[in-house]
PDB file of C-alpha atoms in Angstrom:
ATOM      1  CA  MET W1266      89.828 103.412  91.392  1.00  0.00           C
ATOM      2  CA  ASP W1267      91.074 100.268  89.599  1.00  0.00           C
ATOM      3  CA  ASN W1268      93.670 102.246  87.644  1.00  0.00           C
ATOM      4  CA  LEU W1269      95.196 103.817  90.745  1.00  0.00           C
ATOM      5  CA  ASN W1270      98.480 102.584  92.124  1.00  0.00           C
ATOM      6  CA  PRO W1271      97.995 100.680  95.422  1.00  0.00           C
ATOM      7  CA  VAL W1272     100.172 103.261  97.215  1.00  0.00           C
ATOM      8  CA  THR W1273      97.786 106.059  96.232  1.00  0.00           C
ATOM      9  CA  ILE W1274      94.801 103.983  97.336  1.00  0.00           C
ATOM     10  CA  ILE W1275      96.430 103.343 100.737  1.00  0.00           C
ATOM     11  CA  ILE W1276      97.185 107.045 101.269  1.00  0.00           C
ATOM     12  CA  ILE W1277      93.650 108.078 100.278  1.00  0.00           C
ATOM     13  CA  ALA W1278      92.190 105.379 102.545  1.00  0.00           C
ATOM     14  CA  ALA W1279      94.362 106.513 105.468  1.00  0.00           C
ATOM     15  CA  ASN W1280      93.213 110.097 105.000  1.00  0.00           C
ATOM     16  CA  VAL W1281      89.553 109.061 104.829  1.00  0.00           C
ATOM     17  CA  ILE W1282      89.699 106.744 107.858  1.00  0.00           C
ATOM     18  CA  ILE W1283      91.669 109.111 110.097  1.00  0.00           C
ATOM     19  CA  SER W1284      89.694 112.180 109.010  1.00  0.00           C
ATOM     20  CA  TYR W1285      86.363 110.478 109.737  1.00  0.00           C
ATOM     21  CA  ARG W1286      87.665 109.372 113.110  1.00  0.00           C
ATOM     22  CA  GLY W1287      88.458 113.036 113.753  1.00  0.00           C
ATOM     23  CA  PHE W1288      85.016 114.171 112.587  1.00  0.00           C
ATOM     24  CA  GLY W1289      83.360 112.020 115.228  1.00  0.00           C
ATOM     25  CA  ASP W1290      85.902 112.243 118.053  1.00  0.00           C
ATOM     26  CA  PHE W1291      86.745 115.758 119.213  1.00  0.00           C
ATOM     27  CA  SER W1292      89.460 114.634 121.651  1.00  0.00           C
ATOM     28  CA  PHE W1293      91.190 112.619 118.900  1.00  0.00           C
ATOM     29  CA  PHE W1294      91.035 115.610 116.564  1.00  0.00           C
ATOM     30  CA  GLU W1295      92.443 117.962 119.214  1.00  0.00           C
ATOM     31  CA  LYS W1296      95.222 115.537 120.158  1.00  0.00           C
ATOM     32  CA  TYR W1297      96.583 115.099 116.634  1.00  0.00           C
ATOM     33  CA  LYS W1298      95.932 118.406 114.841  1.00  0.00           C
ATOM     34  CA  PHE W1299      98.773 120.834 114.080  1.00  0.00           C
ATOM     35  CA  ASN W1300      98.951 123.175 117.059  1.00  0.00           C
ATOM     36  CA  ILE W1301     101.857 125.458 117.945  1.00  0.00           C
ATOM     37  CA  GLY W1302     101.360 125.113 121.698  1.00  0.00           C
ATOM     38  CA  GLY W1303     101.181 121.336 121.521  1.00  0.00           C
ATOM     39  CA  ILE W1304     104.290 121.099 119.359  1.00  0.00           C
ATOM     40  CA  GLN W1305     106.204 123.393 121.716  1.00  0.00           C
ATOM     41  CA  ARG W1306     105.198 121.102 124.596  1.00  0.00           C
ATOM     42  CA  GLY W1307     106.999 118.287 122.781  1.00  0.00           C
ATOM     43  CA  GLU W1308     104.102 116.709 120.878  1.00  0.00           C
ATOM     44  CA  LYS W1309     106.052 116.415 117.630  1.00  0.00           C
ATOM     45  CA  ILE W1310     103.690 113.738 116.259  1.00  0.00           C
ATOM     46  CA  ARG W1311     101.336 116.600 115.365  1.00  0.00           C
ATOM     47  CA  MET W1312     103.756 117.628 112.593  1.00  0.00           C
ATOM     48  CA  PHE W1313     102.850 114.370 110.839  1.00  0.00           C
ATOM     49  CA  SER W1314      99.426 113.335 112.126  1.00  0.00           C
ATOM     50  CA  SER W1315      97.771 116.653 111.249  1.00  0.00           C
ATOM     51  CA  GLY W1316      98.331 115.822 107.573  1.00  0.00           C
ATOM     52  CA  PHE W1317      95.746 113.030 107.798  1.00  0.00           C
ATOM     53  CA  LEU W1318      93.030 115.073 109.540  1.00  0.00           C
ATOM     54  CA  HIS W1319      90.618 117.417 107.747  1.00  0.00           C
ATOM     55  CA  ALA W1320      88.221 120.126 108.822  1.00  0.00           C
ATOM     56  CA  ASP W1321      85.210 118.603 107.019  1.00  0.00           C
ATOM     57  CA  THR W1322      84.203 116.306 104.168  1.00  0.00           C
ATOM     58  CA  GLN W1323      84.558 119.032 101.534  1.00  0.00           C
ATOM     59  CA  HIS W1324      88.139 119.752 102.663  1.00  0.00           C
ATOM     60  CA  LEU W1325      88.949 116.030 102.536  1.00  0.00           C
ATOM     61  CA  LEU W1326      87.327 115.546  99.118  1.00  0.00           C
ATOM     62  CA  PHE W1327      89.178 118.466  97.545  1.00  0.00           C
ATOM     63  CA  ASN W1328      92.583 117.239  98.748  1.00  0.00           C
ATOM     64  CA  MET W1329      91.973 113.617  97.764  1.00  0.00           C
ATOM     65  CA  LEU W1330      90.690 114.570  94.299  1.00  0.00           C
ATOM     66  CA  SER W1331      93.788 116.712  93.766  1.00  0.00           C
ATOM     67  CA  LEU W1332      95.971 113.784  94.837  1.00  0.00           C
ATOM     68  CA  TYR W1333      94.022 111.430  92.545  1.00  0.00           C
ATOM     69  CA  PHE W1334      94.699 113.599  89.476  1.00  0.00           C
ATOM     70  CA  PHE W1335      98.443 114.075  90.032  1.00  0.00           C
ATOM     71  CA  ALA W1336      99.691 110.983  91.882  1.00  0.00           C
ATOM     72  CA  ASP W1337     100.127 108.731  88.852  1.00  0.00           C
ATOM     73  CA  VAL W1338     102.298 111.298  87.053  1.00  0.00           C
ATOM     74  CA  VAL W1339     104.852 111.096  89.866  1.00  0.00           C
ATOM     75  CA  ILE W1340     104.563 107.334  90.386  1.00  0.00           C
ATOM     76  CA  ASN W1341     104.860 106.505  86.683  1.00  0.00           C
ATOM     77  CA  ILE W1342     107.893 108.730  86.065  1.00  0.00           C
ATOM     78  CA  LEU W1343     109.624 107.904  89.349  1.00  0.00           C
ATOM     79  CA  ASN W1344     108.374 104.963  91.451  1.00  0.00           C
ATOM     80  CA  PRO W1345     106.010 104.275  94.380  1.00  0.00           C
ATOM     81  CA  LEU W1346     108.714 104.528  97.059  1.00  0.00           C
ATOM     82  CA  GLN W1347     109.927 107.871  95.744  1.00  0.00           C
ATOM     83  CA  PHE W1348     106.292 109.036  95.609  1.00  0.00           C
ATOM     84  CA  ILE W1349     105.921 108.211  99.317  1.00  0.00           C
ATOM     85  CA  ILE W1350     109.160 110.057 100.109  1.00  0.00           C
ATOM     86  CA  ILE W1351     107.900 113.151  98.282  1.00  0.00           C
ATOM     87  CA  TYR W1352     104.459 112.934  99.916  1.00  0.00           C
ATOM     88  CA  VAL W1353     105.726 112.561 103.475  1.00  0.00           C
ATOM     89  CA  GLY W1354     108.615 114.999 102.993  1.00  0.00           C
ATOM     90  CA  SER W1355     106.257 117.635 101.591  1.00  0.00           C
ATOM     91  CA  LEU W1356     103.828 117.110 104.465  1.00  0.00           C
ATOM     92  CA  ILE W1357     106.595 117.659 107.012  1.00  0.00           C
ATOM     93  CA  LEU W1358     108.177 120.612 105.207  1.00  0.00           C
ATOM     94  CA  GLY W1359     104.778 122.254 104.811  1.00  0.00           C
ATOM     95  CA  ASN W1360     104.206 122.018 108.548  1.00  0.00           C
ATOM     96  CA  LEU W1361     107.760 123.177 109.296  1.00  0.00           C
ATOM     97  CA  LEU W1362     107.211 126.331 107.228  1.00  0.00           C
ATOM     98  CA  SER W1363     103.864 126.865 108.929  1.00  0.00           C
ATOM     99  CA  TYR W1364     105.587 126.488 112.313  1.00  0.00           C
ATOM    100  CA  TYR W1365     108.259 128.983 111.246  1.00  0.00           C
ATOM    101  CA  PHE W1366     105.675 131.610 110.338  1.00  0.00           C
ATOM    102  CA  HIS W1367     103.409 131.032 113.360  1.00  0.00           C
ATOM    103  CA  LYS W1368     105.868 129.995 116.097  1.00  0.00           C
ATOM    104  CA  ASN W1369     104.834 132.921 118.309  1.00  0.00           C
ATOM    105  CA  GLU W1370     101.095 132.194 117.953  1.00  0.00           C
ATOM    106  CA  TYR W1371     100.614 129.645 120.738  1.00  0.00           C
ATOM    107  CA  SER W1372      97.009 128.816 119.810  1.00  0.00           C
ATOM    108  CA  TYR W1373      97.516 128.555 116.033  1.00  0.00           C
ATOM    109  CA  SER W1374      96.084 125.285 114.681  1.00  0.00           C
ATOM    110  CA  ALA W1375      95.672 123.660 111.274  1.00  0.00           C
ATOM    111  CA  VAL W1376      94.795 120.332 109.660  1.00  0.00           C
ATOM    112  CA  GLY W1377      94.838 118.821 106.204  1.00  0.00           C
ATOM    113  CA  ALA W1378      96.861 116.987 103.584  1.00  0.00           C
ATOM    114  CA  SER W1379      97.256 120.177 101.553  1.00  0.00           C
ATOM    115  CA  GLY W1380     101.011 120.465 102.148  1.00  0.00           C
ATOM    116  CA  ALA W1381     101.627 116.863 101.064  1.00  0.00           C
ATOM    117  CA  VAL W1382      99.291 117.184  98.071  1.00  0.00           C
ATOM    118  CA  SER W1383     100.890 120.489  97.055  1.00  0.00           C
ATOM    119  CA  GLY W1384     104.239 118.696  97.045  1.00  0.00           C
ATOM    120  CA  ILE W1385     102.888 115.988  94.749  1.00  0.00           C
ATOM    121  CA  ILE W1386     101.351 118.598  92.436  1.00  0.00           C
ATOM    122  CA  TYR W1387     104.592 120.580  92.225  1.00  0.00           C
ATOM    123  CA  SER W1388     106.582 117.375  91.717  1.00  0.00           C
ATOM    124  CA  ALA W1389     104.266 116.354  88.861  1.00  0.00           C
ATOM    125  CA  ILE W1390     104.619 119.800  87.278  1.00  0.00           C
ATOM    126  CA  LEU W1391     108.405 119.618  87.548  1.00  0.00           C
ATOM    127  CA  LEU W1392     108.471 116.136  86.013  1.00  0.00           C
ATOM    128  CA  GLN W1393     105.986 116.955  83.264  1.00  0.00           C
ATOM    129  CA  PRO W1394     105.819 120.772  82.911  1.00  0.00           C
ATOM    130  CA  GLY W1395     104.224 120.646  79.476  1.00  0.00           C
ATOM    131  CA  MET W1396     101.060 118.858  80.583  1.00  0.00           C
ATOM    132  CA  LYS W1397      97.855 120.882  80.278  1.00  0.00           C
ATOM    133  CA  LEU W1398      95.489 121.535  83.169  1.00  0.00           C
ATOM    134  CA  MET W1399      91.786 122.393  82.980  1.00  0.00           C
ATOM    135  CA  PHE W1400      89.719 124.089  85.695  1.00  0.00           C
ATOM    136  CA  PHE W1401      86.025 124.828  86.004  1.00  0.00           C
ATOM    137  CA  PHE W1402      86.641 128.584  86.156  1.00  0.00           C
ATOM    138  CA  ILE W1403      89.165 128.662  83.275  1.00  0.00           C
ATOM    139  CA  PRO W1404      87.667 127.791  79.850  1.00  0.00           C
ATOM    140  CA  ILE W1405      91.006 126.824  78.263  1.00  0.00           C
ATOM    141  CA  ALA W1406      93.798 124.413  79.210  1.00  0.00           C
ATOM    142  CA  ILE W1407      96.875 126.069  80.694  1.00  0.00           C
ATOM    143  CA  PRO W1408     100.440 124.727  80.869  1.00  0.00           C
ATOM    144  CA  ALA W1409     101.181 123.070  84.194  1.00  0.00           C
ATOM    145  CA  TYR W1410     104.228 125.235  84.894  1.00  0.00           C
ATOM    146  CA  LEU W1411     102.120 128.416  84.651  1.00  0.00           C
ATOM    147  CA  PHE W1412      99.672 126.940  87.129  1.00  0.00           C
ATOM    148  CA  GLY W1413     102.541 126.034  89.485  1.00  0.00           C
ATOM    149  CA  ILE W1414     104.026 129.527  89.426  1.00  0.00           C
ATOM    150  CA  GLY W1415     100.603 131.142  89.804  1.00  0.00           C
ATOM    151  CA  TYR W1416      99.690 128.813  92.658  1.00  0.00           C
ATOM    152  CA  LEU W1417     102.756 129.782  94.679  1.00  0.00           C
ATOM    153  CA  LEU W1418     102.353 133.488  93.912  1.00  0.00           C
ATOM    154  CA  TYR W1419      98.775 133.273  95.167  1.00  0.00           C
ATOM    155  CA  SER W1420     100.014 131.435  98.285  1.00  0.00           C
ATOM    156  CA  ILE W1421     102.439 134.308  98.965  1.00  0.00           C
ATOM    157  CA  TYR W1422      99.597 136.802  98.482  1.00  0.00           C
ATOM    158  CA  GLY W1423      97.411 134.742 100.834  1.00  0.00           C
ATOM    159  CA  MET W1424     100.143 134.585 103.479  1.00  0.00           C
ATOM    160  CA  LYS W1425     100.795 138.315 103.255  1.00  0.00           C
ATOM    161  CA  ASN W1426      97.121 139.291 103.460  1.00  0.00           C
ATOM    162  CA  LYS W1427      95.902 136.396 105.640  1.00  0.00           C
ATOM    163  CA  ILE W1428      93.195 135.472 103.141  1.00  0.00           C
ATOM    164  CA  GLY W1429      90.573 133.016 104.342  1.00  0.00           C
ATOM    165  CA  ASN W1430      90.906 130.230 106.860  1.00  0.00           C
ATOM    166  CA  ILE W1431      93.573 128.587 104.708  1.00  0.00           C
ATOM    167  CA  GLY W1432      97.095 127.436 105.597  1.00  0.00           C
ATOM    168  CA  HIS W1433      98.802 129.157 102.672  1.00  0.00           C
ATOM    169  CA  ASP W1434     102.199 128.706 104.336  1.00  0.00           C
ATOM    170  CA  ALA W1435     101.715 124.924 104.587  1.00  0.00           C
ATOM    171  CA  HIS W1436     100.683 124.832 100.911  1.00  0.00           C
ATOM    172  CA  PHE W1437     103.790 126.792  99.976  1.00  0.00           C
ATOM    173  CA  GLY W1438     106.104 124.717 102.175  1.00  0.00           C
ATOM    174  CA  GLY W1439     104.675 121.516 100.741  1.00  0.00           C
ATOM    175  CA  ALA W1440     105.265 122.729  97.192  1.00  0.00           C
ATOM    176  CA  VAL W1441     108.854 123.621  98.094  1.00  0.00           C
ATOM    177  CA  GLY W1442     109.231 120.122  99.543  1.00  0.00           C
ATOM    178  CA  GLY W1443     107.942 118.560  96.334  1.00  0.00           C
ATOM    179  CA  TYR W1444     110.307 120.741  94.304  1.00  0.00           C
ATOM    180  CA  LEU W1445     113.466 120.050  96.314  1.00  0.00           C
ATOM    181  CA  ILE W1446     112.887 116.342  96.962  1.00  0.00           C
ATOM    182  CA  THR W1447     112.018 115.684  93.311  1.00  0.00           C
ATOM    183  CA  LEU W1448     115.231 117.381  92.178  1.00  0.00           C
ATOM    184  CA  PHE W1449     117.176 115.275  94.678  1.00  0.00           C
ATOM    185  CA  LEU W1450     115.532 112.045  93.501  1.00  0.00           C
ATOM    186  CA  ALA W1451     115.620 112.916  89.790  1.00  0.00           C
ATOM    187  CA  PRO W1452     118.843 114.876  89.162  1.00  0.00           C
ATOM    188  CA  TRP W1453     118.500 114.149  85.437  1.00  0.00           C
ATOM    189  CA  LEU W1454     115.993 117.025  85.397  1.00  0.00           C
ATOM    190  CA  PHE W1455     118.956 119.406  85.487  1.00  0.00           C
ATOM    191  CA  GLN W1456     119.870 118.145  82.023  1.00  0.00           C
ATOM    192  CA  THR W1457     116.363 118.038  80.566  1.00  0.00           C
ATOM    193  CA  ASN W1458     114.358 120.774  82.290  1.00  0.00           C
ATOM    194  CA  ILE W1459     116.816 123.384  83.577  1.00  0.00           C
ATOM    195  CA  LEU W1460     114.668 126.315  82.338  1.00  0.00           C
ATOM    196  CA  MET W1461     111.599 124.985  84.149  1.00  0.00           C
ATOM    197  CA  ILE W1462     113.640 124.396  87.289  1.00  0.00           C
ATOM    198  CA  GLY W1463     114.592 128.074  87.226  1.00  0.00           C
ATOM    199  CA  LEU W1464     111.079 129.318  86.473  1.00  0.00           C
ATOM    200  CA  LEU W1465     109.480 127.212  89.195  1.00  0.00           C
ATOM    201  CA  ALA W1466     112.090 128.459  91.685  1.00  0.00           C
ATOM    202  CA  LEU W1467     111.151 132.118  91.201  1.00  0.00           C
ATOM    203  CA  PRO W1468     108.204 132.207  93.658  1.00  0.00           C
ATOM    204  CA  ILE W1469     110.299 130.316  96.234  1.00  0.00           C
ATOM    205  CA  VAL W1470     113.082 132.901  96.015  1.00  0.00           C
ATOM    206  CA  LEU W1471     110.508 135.707  96.131  1.00  0.00           C
ATOM    207  CA  LEU W1472     108.996 134.418  99.368  1.00  0.00           C
ATOM    208  CA  PHE W1473     112.309 134.352 101.200  1.00  0.00           C
ATOM    209  CA  VAL W1474     113.281 137.780  99.865  1.00  0.00           C
ATOM    210  CA  LEU W1475     109.975 139.201 101.113  1.00  0.00           C
ATOM    211  CA  LYS W1476     110.435 137.489 104.464  1.00  0.00           C
ATOM    212  CA  LYS W1477     113.950 138.890 104.803  1.00  0.00           C
ATOM    213  CA  MET W1478     112.613 142.378 103.990  1.00  0.00           C
ATOM    214  CA  GLY W1479     109.903 141.980 106.629  1.00  0.00           C
ATOM    215  CA  LYS W1480     107.106 142.174 104.050  1.00  0.00           C
ATOM    216  CA  ILE W1481     105.559 138.898 105.256  1.00  0.00           C
TER     217      ILE W1481
END
């Protein structure tokens, strides 16, 4: 991890330490996970702390690997402070969207850095849309912007059909956070990447249209 920025190392370390504390301490895990009932009782810290807890080692590893691959794109084009702003803002916005969709489900709970990591991924795609991504199940490299659009469309599908034990709404909200905060921090993108800004906005608009129509 010598080539990683110290900020990325600190965030990964915080996730590992806090997640492993949660693995071995049920009361700690329950106190700081995202939970609608707890938040409605005034425990707002859960909106932040839940982003550093994970369900198991596999969940933690997947999120930290995803962060590892995309963090430097954002840090190198912007700067470490702006990276932190995007990470934390995406975490919070992901949980806010999750709260919005589940506010009447008192027992709904979730954990994970997925919202924050989704924000970093979407920020990296916005900053460098032409980069190519490879996946184990796809034999060819695909443009990052196609992955970003597909990722959010799948998140909408997952939200609509409640697929798996996955917080699709937090993923989506985090990606929206990464999109909006990056545009705020890097307004020059409106001169250089206006087409990509429009393309990457399409799934976001679609979600809110579907929500307004009562389809989600």
